[in-house]
Coordinates of N, CA and C in Angstrom, one line a residue:
Chain A
G1 N 19.9 -3.8 3.1 CA 18.6 -3.6 2.4 C 17.5 -3.4 3.4
Q2 N 16.4 -3.1 2.9 CA 15.2 -2.8 3.7 C 14.3 -4.1 3.7
N3 N 13.7 -4.4 4.8 CA 13.0 -5.7 4.9 C 11.9 -5.5 5.9
I4 N 10.7 -6.1 5.6 CA 9.6 -6.2 6.4 C 9.2 -7.6 6.5
D5 N 9.0 -8.2 7.7 CA 8.7 -9.6 7.8 C 7.4 -9.8 8.5
Q6 N 6.5 -10.5 8.0 CA 5.2 -10.9 8.6 C 4.9 -12.4 8.3
P7 N 4.2 -13.0 9.2 CA 3.8 -14.4 8.9 C 3.0 -14.4 7.6
T8 N 3.1 -15.5 6.8 CA 2.4 -15.6 5.6 C 0.9 -15.8 5.8
E9 N 0.5 -16.6 6.8 CA -0.9 -17.0 7.0 C -1.1 -17.3 8.4
M10 N -2.3 -16.9 8.9 CA -2.7 -17.3 10.3 C -4.2 -17.7 10.2
T11 N -4.6 -18.6 11.2 CA -6.0 -19.0 11.3 C -6.4 -18.7 12.7
A12 N -7.7 -18.2 12.8 CA -8.2 -17.9 14.1 C -9.7 -18.3 14.1
T13 N -10.3 -18.3 15.3 CA -11.7 -18.6 15.4 C -12.6 -17.4 15.6
E14 N -13.8 -17.4 15.0 CA -14.7 -16.3 15.2 C -14.9 -16.0 16.7
G15 N -14.9 -14.8 17.1 CA -15.1 -14.4 18.5 C -13.8 -14.3 19.3
A16 N -12.7 -14.9 18.8 CA -11.4 -14.9 19.5 C -10.6 -13.7 19.3
I17 N -9.3 -13.7 19.7 CA -8.4 -12.7 19.6 C -7.2 -13.2 18.8
V18 N -6.6 -12.4 17.9 CA -5.5 -12.8 17.1 C -4.5 -11.6 17.1
Q19 N -3.2 -12.0 17.1 CA -2.1 -11.0 17.1 C -1.2 -11.3 15.9
I20 N -1.1 -10.3 15.0 CA -0.3 -10.4 13.8 C 1.0 -9.6 14.0
N21 N 2.1 -10.2 13.9 CA 3.4 -9.6 14.2 C 4.1 -9.1 12.9
C22 N 4.9 -8.0 13.1 CA 5.6 -7.4 12.0 C 7.0 -7.0 12.5
T23 N 8.0 -7.4 11.9 CA 9.4 -6.9 12.2 C 9.9 -6.2 11.0
Y24 N 10.7 -5.2 11.3 CA 11.2 -4.4 10.1 C 12.7 -4.0 10.3
Q25 N 13.4 -3.8 9.2 CA 14.7 -3.2 9.1 C 14.7 -2.3 8.0
T26 N 14.7 -1.0 8.3 CA 14.6 0.0 7.2 C 15.6 1.1 7.4
S27 N 15.8 1.9 6.3 CA 16.7 3.1 6.4 C 15.9 4.2 7.0
G28 N 16.0 4.4 8.3 CA 15.2 5.4 8.9 C 13.8 4.9 9.2
F29 N 13.2 5.7 10.1 CA 11.8 5.3 10.5 C 11.0 6.6 10.6
N30 N 9.9 6.7 9.9 CA 8.9 7.8 10.1 C 7.5 7.3 10.3
G31 N 7.4 6.1 10.9 CA 6.1 5.7 11.2 C 5.8 4.3 10.6
L32 N 4.8 3.6 11.2 CA 4.4 2.3 10.7 C 2.9 2.3 10.5
F33 N 2.5 1.7 9.4 CA 1.1 1.7 9.1 C 0.6 0.2 9.0
W34 N -0.6 0.0 9.4 CA -1.3 -1.3 9.1 C -2.5 -1.0 8.2
Y35 N -2.6 -1.9 7.1 CA -3.7 -1.8 6.2 C -4.3 -3.2 6.1
Q36 N -5.6 -3.2 5.8 CA -6.4 -4.4 5.6 C -6.7 -4.5 4.1
Q37 N -6.6 -5.7 3.5 CA -6.9 -5.8 2.1 C -7.7 -7.1 1.9
H38 N -9.0 -6.9 1.5 CA -9.8 -8.1 1.2 C -9.5 -8.5 -0.3
A39 N -9.6 -9.8 -0.5 CA -9.3 -10.3 -1.8 C -9.9 -9.5 -3.0
G40 N -9.1 -9.1 -3.9 CA -9.6 -8.4 -5.1 C -9.9 -6.9 -4.8
E41 N -9.6 -6.4 -3.6 CA -9.9 -5.1 -3.3 C -8.6 -4.3 -3.0
A42 N -8.8 -3.0 -2.9 CA -7.7 -2.1 -2.5 C -7.4 -2.2 -1.0
P43 N -6.2 -1.9 -0.6 CA -5.9 -1.8 0.8 C -6.6 -0.7 1.5
T44 N -7.1 -0.8 2.7 CA -7.7 0.2 3.5 C -6.9 0.5 4.8
F45 N -6.8 1.7 5.1 CA -6.0 2.1 6.3 C -6.6 1.6 7.6
L46 N -5.8 1.1 8.5 CA -6.3 0.6 9.8 C -5.7 1.5 10.9
S47 N -4.3 1.6 10.9 CA -3.7 2.3 12.1 C -2.3 2.8 11.7
Y48 N -1.9 3.8 12.5 CA -0.6 4.4 12.4 C 0.1 4.5 13.7
N49 N 1.4 4.1 13.8 CA 2.2 4.2 15.0 C 3.5 4.9 14.7
V50 N 3.9 5.9 15.5 CA 5.2 6.5 15.3 C 6.0 6.6 16.6
L51 N 5.2 6.5 17.7 CA 5.8 6.5 19.1 C 5.6 5.1 19.6
D52 N 6.5 4.7 20.5 CA 6.3 3.4 21.2 C 5.0 3.3 22.0
G53 N 4.4 2.2 21.9 CA 3.2 2.0 22.7 C 2.1 1.4 21.9
L54 N 0.9 1.5 22.6 CA -0.3 0.8 22.0 C -1.3 1.9 21.6
E55 N -1.8 1.8 20.3 CA -2.9 2.6 19.8 C -4.1 1.8 19.7
E56 N -5.2 2.2 20.3 CA -6.4 1.4 20.3 C -7.5 2.1 19.4
K57 N -8.1 1.3 18.6 CA -9.2 1.8 17.7 C -10.3 0.7 17.7
G58 N -11.2 0.8 18.6 CA -12.3 -0.2 18.6 C -11.8 -1.6 18.8
R59 N -12.1 -2.5 17.9 CA -11.7 -3.9 18.1 C -10.2 -4.1 17.7
F60 N -9.7 -3.1 17.0 CA -8.3 -3.2 16.5 C -7.3 -2.4 17.4
S61 N -6.2 -2.9 17.7 CA -5.1 -2.2 18.4 C -3.8 -2.4 17.7
S62 N -2.9 -1.5 17.7 CA -1.6 -1.7 17.1 C -0.5 -1.2 18.1
F63 N 0.6 -2.0 18.2 CA 1.6 -1.7 19.1 C 2.9 -1.5 18.4
L64 N 3.8 -0.7 18.9 CA 5.1 -0.4 18.3 C 6.2 -0.4 19.3
S65 N 7.3 -1.0 19.0 CA 8.6 -0.9 19.8 C 9.7 -0.6 18.7
R66 N 10.1 0.7 18.7 CA 11.1 1.1 17.8 C 12.4 0.5 18.0
S67 N 12.8 0.4 19.3 CA 14.1 -0.2 19.6 C 14.2 -1.7 19.2
K68 N 13.1 -2.3 19.1 CA 13.1 -3.7 18.7 C 12.7 -3.9 17.2
G69 N 12.4 -2.8 16.6 CA 11.9 -2.9 15.2 C 10.7 -3.9 15.0
Y70 N 9.7 -3.7 15.9 CA 8.7 -4.6 16.0 C 7.3 -3.9 16.2
S71 N 6.3 -4.5 15.6 CA 4.9 -4.0 15.7 C 4.0 -5.2 15.7
Y72 N 2.9 -5.1 16.3 CA 1.8 -6.1 16.1 C 0.5 -5.4 16.0
L73 N -0.4 -6.1 15.3 CA -1.8 -5.7 15.1 C -2.6 -6.7 15.9
L74 N -3.5 -6.2 16.8 CA -4.3 -7.1 17.6 C -5.8 -6.9 17.2
L75 N -6.4 -8.0 16.9 CA -7.8 -8.0 16.5 C -8.6 -8.8 17.5
K76 N -9.6 -8.1 18.1 CA -10.4 -8.7 19.1 C -11.8 -9.0 18.6
E77 N -12.5 -9.9 19.3 CA -13.9 -10.3 18.9 C -14.0 -10.5 17.4
L78 N -13.2 -11.4 16.9 CA -13.1 -11.7 15.5 C -14.4 -12.0 14.8
Q79 N -14.6 -11.4 13.7 CA -15.8 -11.6 12.9 C -15.4 -12.3 11.6
M80 N -16.3 -13.0 10.9 CA -16.0 -13.6 9.7 C -15.5 -12.7 8.6
T81 N -16.0 -11.4 8.7 CA -15.6 -10.4 7.7 C -14.2 -9.9 7.9
D82 N -13.5 -10.3 9.0 CA -12.1 -9.9 9.3 C -11.2 -10.8 8.4
S83 N -11.7 -11.8 7.8 CA -10.9 -12.6 6.9 C -10.4 -11.7 5.8
A84 N -9.1 -11.6 5.7 CA -8.4 -10.6 4.8 C -6.9 -10.8 4.9
S85 N -6.2 -10.0 4.1 CA -4.8 -9.9 4.3 C -4.5 -8.6 5.1
Y86 N -3.5 -8.7 5.9 CA -3.1 -7.5 6.7 C -1.7 -7.2 6.4
L87 N -1.5 -5.9 5.9 CA -0.2 -5.5 5.4 C 0.4 -4.5 6.4
C88 N 1.6 -4.7 6.7 CA 2.5 -3.8 7.5 C 3.3 -3.0 6.6
A89 N 3.4 -1.7 6.8 CA 4.2 -0.8 5.9 C 4.9 0.2 6.8
V90 N 6.2 0.4 6.5 CA 7.0 1.3 7.3 C 7.4 2.5 6.4
M91 N 7.3 3.7 6.9 CA 7.8 4.9 6.1 C 9.2 5.1 6.5
D92 N 10.1 5.1 5.4 CA 11.5 5.2 5.7 C 12.0 6.7 5.8
S93 N 13.3 6.9 5.8 CA 13.8 8.3 6.0 C 13.5 9.1 4.8
N94 N 13.2 8.5 3.6 CA 12.8 9.3 2.4 C 11.3 9.5 2.3
Y95 N 10.6 9.1 3.4 CA 9.1 9.2 3.4 C 8.5 8.3 2.4
Q96 N 9.2 7.2 2.0 CA 8.7 6.2 1.1 C 8.2 5.0 1.9
L97 N 7.0 4.5 1.5 CA 6.5 3.3 2.2 C 7.1 2.0 1.8
I98 N 7.6 1.3 2.7 CA 8.1 -0.1 2.4 C 7.1 -1.1 3.0
W99 N 6.7 -2.0 2.1 CA 5.6 -2.9 2.4 C 6.0 -4.3 2.7
G100 N 5.4 -4.9 3.7 CA 5.5 -6.4 3.9 C 4.7 -7.1 2.8
A101 N 4.8 -8.4 2.8 CA 4.1 -9.2 1.8 C 2.6 -9.5 2.3
G102 N 2.3 -9.1 3.5 CA 1.0 -9.3 4.1 C 0.8 -10.7 4.8
T103 N -0.1 -10.7 5.7 CA -0.5 -11.9 6.4 C -1.9 -12.2 6.1
K104 N -2.2 -13.4 5.5 CA -3.5 -13.8 5.2 C -4.2 -14.4 6.4
L105 N -5.2 -13.7 6.9 CA -5.9 -14.2 8.1 C -7.2 -14.9 7.7
I106 N -7.3 -16.2 8.2 CA -8.5 -17.0 7.9 C -9.2 -17.1 9.2
I107 N -10.5 -16.8 9.2 CA -11.4 -16.9 10.3 C -12.3 -18.1 10.2
K108 N -12.3 -19.0 11.1 CA -13.2 -20.1 11.1 C -14.3 -20.0 12.1
P109 N -15.5 -20.5 11.7 CA -16.6 -20.4 12.7 C -16.4 -21.2 14.0
Chain B
D1 N -17.7 13.3 -1.3 CA -16.2 13.5 -1.4 C -15.7 12.2 -2.0
A2 N -15.3 12.3 -3.3 CA -14.8 11.1 -4.0 C -13.5 10.7 -3.5
G3 N -13.3 9.4 -3.4 CA -12.0 8.9 -3.0 C -11.1 8.8 -4.2
V4 N -10.1 8.0 -4.2 CA -9.2 7.8 -5.3 C -9.9 6.9 -6.4
T5 N -9.9 7.4 -7.6 CA -10.5 6.7 -8.7 C -9.4 6.3 -9.7
Q6 N -9.5 5.0 -10.2 CA -8.6 4.5 -11.2 C -9.4 4.0 -12.4
S7 N -8.8 4.1 -13.6 CA -9.4 3.6 -14.8 C -8.3 3.1 -15.7
P8 N -8.6 2.0 -16.5 CA -9.7 1.2 -16.4 C -9.6 0.2 -15.2
T9 N -10.7 -0.6 -14.9 CA -10.6 -1.5 -13.8 C -9.9 -2.8 -14.2
H10 N -10.1 -3.2 -15.5 CA -9.4 -4.4 -16.0 C -8.9 -4.0 -17.4
L11 N -7.8 -4.7 -17.8 CA -7.2 -4.5 -19.1 C -6.4 -5.7 -19.5
I12 N -6.6 -6.1 -20.8 CA -5.9 -7.2 -21.3 C -5.0 -6.7 -22.5
K13 N -3.7 -7.0 -22.4 CA -2.8 -6.6 -23.5 C -2.0 -7.8 -23.9
T14 N -1.2 -7.6 -25.0 CA -0.3 -8.7 -25.4 C 1.1 -8.2 -25.3
R15 N 2.0 -9.1 -25.3 CA 3.5 -8.7 -25.1 C 3.9 -7.7 -26.1
G16 N 4.7 -6.7 -25.7 CA 5.2 -5.7 -26.6 C 4.4 -4.5 -26.7
Q17 N 3.1 -4.6 -26.3 CA 2.2 -3.4 -26.4 C 2.6 -2.4 -25.3
Q18 N 1.9 -1.3 -25.4 CA 2.0 -0.2 -24.4 C 0.7 0.0 -23.7
V19 N 0.7 0.5 -22.5 CA -0.5 0.7 -21.7 C -0.4 2.0 -20.9
T20 N -1.5 2.6 -20.8 CA -1.6 3.8 -19.9 C -2.8 3.7 -18.9
L21 N -2.4 3.8 -17.7 CA -3.4 3.7 -16.6 C -3.6 5.1 -15.9
R22 N -4.8 5.3 -15.5 CA -5.1 6.7 -15.0 C -5.6 6.7 -13.5
C23 N -5.3 7.8 -12.9 CA -5.6 7.9 -11.4 C -6.0 9.3 -11.1
S24 N -7.2 9.5 -10.4 CA -7.5 10.8 -9.9 C -7.5 10.7 -8.3
P25 N -6.7 11.6 -7.7 CA -6.5 11.5 -6.3 C -7.8 11.9 -5.5
K26 N -7.7 11.6 -4.2 CA -8.8 12.0 -3.3 C -8.7 13.5 -3.2
S27 N -9.9 14.1 -3.0 CA -10.0 15.6 -2.9 C -9.1 16.1 -1.8
G28 N -8.3 17.1 -2.0 CA -7.4 17.7 -1.0 C -6.0 17.1 -1.0
H29 N -5.8 16.0 -1.8 CA -4.5 15.3 -1.9 C -3.7 15.9 -3.1
D30 N -2.4 16.0 -2.9 CA -1.6 16.5 -3.9 C -0.5 15.6 -4.4
T31 N -0.4 14.4 -3.8 CA 0.7 13.5 -4.1 C 0.1 12.1 -4.5
V32 N 0.7 11.6 -5.6 CA 0.2 10.3 -6.1 C 1.3 9.3 -6.2
S33 N 1.1 8.1 -5.6 CA 2.1 7.1 -5.6 C 1.5 5.9 -6.4
W34 N 2.3 5.2 -7.2 CA 1.9 4.0 -8.0 C 2.6 2.8 -7.4
Y35 N 1.8 1.7 -7.3 CA 2.4 0.4 -6.8 C 2.0 -0.7 -7.8
Q36 N 2.8 -1.7 -7.8 CA 2.5 -2.9 -8.5 C 2.3 -4.0 -7.5
Q37 N 1.2 -4.8 -7.6 CA 1.0 -5.8 -6.6 C 0.7 -7.1 -7.3
A38 N 1.6 -8.1 -7.1 CA 1.4 -9.4 -7.7 C 0.6 -10.2 -6.7
L39 N 0.0 -11.2 -7.2 CA -0.9 -12.1 -6.4 C -0.2 -12.6 -5.2
G40 N -0.7 -12.4 -4.0 CA -0.2 -12.9 -2.8 C 1.0 -12.2 -2.2
Q41 N 1.3 -11.0 -2.8 CA 2.4 -10.2 -2.4 C 2.0 -8.8 -1.9
G42 N 2.8 -8.1 -1.2 CA 2.5 -6.8 -0.8 C 2.8 -5.8 -2.0
P43 N 2.3 -4.6 -2.0 CA 2.5 -3.6 -3.0 C 4.0 -3.3 -3.2
Q44 N 4.5 -3.2 -4.4 CA 5.9 -2.8 -4.7 C 5.8 -1.4 -5.3
F45 N 6.6 -0.5 -4.6 CA 6.6 0.9 -5.0 C 7.2 1.2 -6.4
I46 N 6.5 1.8 -7.3 CA 7.0 2.1 -8.6 C 7.6 3.5 -8.6
F47 N 6.7 4.5 -8.3 CA 7.2 5.9 -8.2 C 6.1 6.8 -7.6
Q48 N 6.6 8.0 -7.2 CA 5.7 9.0 -6.6 C 5.8 10.3 -7.3
Y49 N 4.6 11.0 -7.5 CA 4.6 12.3 -8.2 C 4.1 13.3 -7.2
Y50 N 4.8 14.5 -7.3 CA 4.4 15.6 -6.5 C 4.7 16.9 -7.2
E51 N 3.8 17.8 -7.3 CA 4.1 19.1 -8.1 C 4.5 18.7 -9.5
E52 N 3.9 17.8 -10.1 CA 4.1 17.4 -11.5 C 5.5 16.8 -11.8
E53 N 6.2 16.5 -10.7 CA 7.5 15.9 -10.9 C 7.6 14.5 -10.2
E54 N 8.4 13.6 -10.8 CA 8.7 12.4 -10.1 C 9.6 12.6 -9.0
R55 N 9.1 12.4 -7.8 CA 9.8 12.7 -6.5 C 10.7 11.5 -6.1
Q56 N 10.2 10.4 -6.2 CA 10.9 9.2 -5.8 C 10.6 8.1 -6.8
R57 N 11.5 7.1 -6.8 CA 11.3 6.0 -7.8 C 11.8 4.7 -7.1
G58 N 11.0 3.6 -7.3 CA 11.4 2.3 -6.8 C 12.3 1.6 -7.8
N59 N 12.5 0.3 -7.6 CA 13.4 -0.4 -8.5 C 12.6 -1.0 -9.7
F60 N 12.2 -0.1 -10.6 CA 11.5 -0.5 -11.8 C 12.2 0.1 -13.0
P61 N 12.2 -0.7 -14.1 CA 12.9 -0.2 -15.3 C 12.3 1.0 -15.9
D62 N 13.0 1.6 -16.9 CA 12.6 2.8 -17.5 C 11.3 2.6 -18.4
R63 N 11.0 1.3 -18.6 CA 9.7 1.1 -19.4 C 8.5 1.6 -18.6
F64 N 8.7 1.8 -17.3 CA 7.6 2.4 -16.5 C 7.9 3.9 -16.3
S65 N 6.9 4.6 -16.8 CA 7.0 6.1 -16.7 C 5.7 6.7 -16.3
G66 N 5.7 7.9 -15.9 CA 4.5 8.5 -15.4 C 4.4 10.0 -15.7
H67 N 3.3 10.5 -15.2 CA 3.1 11.9 -15.4 C 2.1 12.4 -14.3
Q68 N 2.2 13.6 -13.9 CA 1.2 14.2 -13.0 C 0.7 15.5 -13.7
F69 N -0.6 15.7 -13.7 CA -1.1 16.9 -14.3 C -1.4 18.0 -13.3
P70 N -1.6 19.2 -13.7 CA -1.9 20.4 -12.8 C -3.0 20.1 -11.8
N71 N -4.0 19.3 -12.2 CA -5.1 19.0 -11.3 C -4.8 17.8 -10.3
Y72 N -3.5 17.4 -10.3 CA -3.0 16.4 -9.4 C -3.3 14.9 -9.9
S73 N -4.1 14.8 -10.9 CA -4.3 13.4 -11.5 C -3.0 12.9 -12.1
S74 N -3.0 11.6 -12.3 CA -1.7 11.0 -12.8 C -1.9 9.9 -13.7
E75 N -0.9 9.6 -14.5 CA -0.9 8.5 -15.4 C 0.3 7.6 -15.2
L76 N 0.1 6.3 -15.4 CA 1.3 5.4 -15.4 C 1.3 4.8 -16.8
N77 N 2.5 4.9 -17.4 CA 2.7 4.3 -18.7 C 3.7 3.1 -18.6
V78 N 3.3 2.0 -19.3 CA 4.3 0.9 -19.4 C 4.5 0.6 -20.8
N79 N 5.7 0.6 -21.3 CA 6.0 0.2 -22.7 C 6.6 -1.2 -22.8
A80 N 6.5 -1.7 -24.0 CA 7.1 -3.0 -24.3 C 6.7 -4.1 -23.2
L81 N 5.4 -4.2 -23.0 CA 4.9 -5.1 -22.0 C 5.4 -6.5 -22.0
L82 N 5.7 -7.0 -20.8 CA 6.2 -8.4 -20.6 C 5.1 -9.2 -19.9
L83 N 5.2 -10.5 -20.0 CA 4.3 -11.3 -19.3 C 4.3 -11.0 -17.8
G84 N 5.5 -10.8 -17.3 CA 5.7 -10.5 -15.8 C 5.1 -9.2 -15.4
D85 N 4.6 -8.4 -16.3 CA 4.0 -7.1 -15.9 C 2.5 -7.4 -15.5
S86 N 2.0 -8.6 -15.6 CA 0.7 -8.9 -15.2 C 0.6 -8.7 -13.7
A87 N -0.3 -7.9 -13.3 CA -0.4 -7.6 -11.8 C -1.6 -6.6 -11.6
L88 N -1.9 -6.3 -10.3 CA -2.8 -5.3 -10.0 C -2.0 -4.0 -9.8
Y89 N -2.4 -2.9 -10.4 CA -1.6 -1.7 -10.3 C -2.5 -0.7 -9.5
L90 N -1.9 -0.3 -8.4 CA -2.6 0.5 -7.4 C -2.1 1.9 -7.4
C91 N -3.0 2.8 -7.3 CA -2.7 4.2 -7.2 C -3.1 4.6 -5.7
A92 N -2.2 5.4 -5.1 CA -2.5 5.9 -3.7 C -2.2 7.4 -3.7
S93 N -3.1 8.1 -3.1 CA -2.9 9.6 -2.9 C -2.7 9.9 -1.5
S94 N -2.1 11.0 -1.3 CA -1.8 11.5 0.0 C -1.5 13.0 0.0
F95 N -1.3 13.7 1.1 CA -1.1 15.1 1.2 C 0.3 15.3 1.7
S96 N 1.1 16.2 1.0 CA 2.5 16.4 1.3 C 2.7 17.6 2.1
G97 N 1.7 18.2 2.6 CA 1.9 19.5 3.4 C 2.4 19.3 4.8
Q98 N 2.4 20.3 5.6 CA 2.9 20.2 7.0 C 2.2 19.1 7.8
G99 N 3.0 18.3 8.5 CA 2.4 17.3 9.3 C 1.9 16.1 8.5
A100 N 2.4 16.0 7.2 CA 1.9 15.0 6.4 C 2.5 13.6 6.6
S101 N 3.6 13.5 7.3 CA 4.3 12.2 7.4 C 3.4 11.2 8.1
N102 N 2.4 11.6 8.9 CA 1.6 10.6 9.6 C 0.2 10.4 8.9
Q103 N 0.1 11.0 7.7 CA -1.2 10.9 7.0 C -1.1 9.6 6.1
P104 N -2.1 8.8 6.2 CA -2.1 7.5 5.5 C -2.3 7.8 4.0
Q105 N -1.8 6.9 3.2 CA -2.1 6.9 1.8 C -3.5 6.3 1.6
H106 N -4.3 6.8 0.7 CA -5.6 6.3 0.4 C -5.5 5.6 -1.0
F107 N -6.0 4.4 -1.1 CA -5.8 3.7 -2.3 C -7.1 3.7 -3.2
G108 N -6.8 3.6 -4.5 CA -7.9 3.3 -5.4 C -8.1 1.8 -5.5
D109 N -9.2 1.4 -6.3 CA -9.5 0.0 -6.4 C -8.5 -0.8 -7.3
G110 N -7.7 0.0 -8.0 CA -6.7 -0.7 -8.8 C -7.1 -1.0 -10.2
T111 N -6.1 -1.2 -11.1 CA -6.3 -1.7 -12.4 C -5.7 -3.1 -12.5
R112 N -6.5 -4.1 -12.9 CA -5.9 -5.4 -13.1 C -5.5 -5.6 -14.5
L113 N -4.2 -5.7 -14.7 CA -3.6 -5.8 -16.0 C -3.2 -7.2 -16.3
S114 N -3.6 -7.8 -17.4 CA -3.3 -9.1 -17.8 C -2.5 -9.0 -19.1
I115 N -1.4 -9.7 -19.2 CA -0.6 -9.7 -20.4 C -0.6 -11.1 -21.0
L116 N -1.1 -11.2 -22.2 CA -1.2 -12.5 -22.9 C 0.0 -12.8 -23.8

């Protein structure tokens, strides 16, 4: 079967750095996406990785290792508004997105 | 440039009823995917429509059906509603042309469906 694993919840401090991990087992791989979802809102796109390595976008970076079936999302200089769920999704061989359950990130002052 | 729009935003139904949810994709997008998201869970893929045909389907019963119109908008129909169908229903649009595999899906704000 296909499986995406993420921690259920993480807590971090405003101004700090946090890393959210995602491991996956899917039928084929055509890229990995990270989305942010605030409570009661739709997911919004953060990043896409298809090749191994680090993609940096401002305060957010995403890393991929295809051989290990592993990705992480790195958030720097945390702000209170970064409190949200972070969803990892993998596009399988049928170009279908397989979603993790999301990691709820709580930012404390 | 309008993003993905969904209607209605909220809906309350009773068991056994039928419901139709609507979605207009982002301008330039030709593919619509529907997801069901229960509280505290990630989105679960229902199906995807492209060129007015169901292209892929997730593990949902036949009570869930859909349609795509020539203008790329889409409907999700659910028959014989069950209490367990209470969820946020998300529509996401994307482009299926060349180089589309790395294009993110753009989500609407969803329809929150409550079954009493």
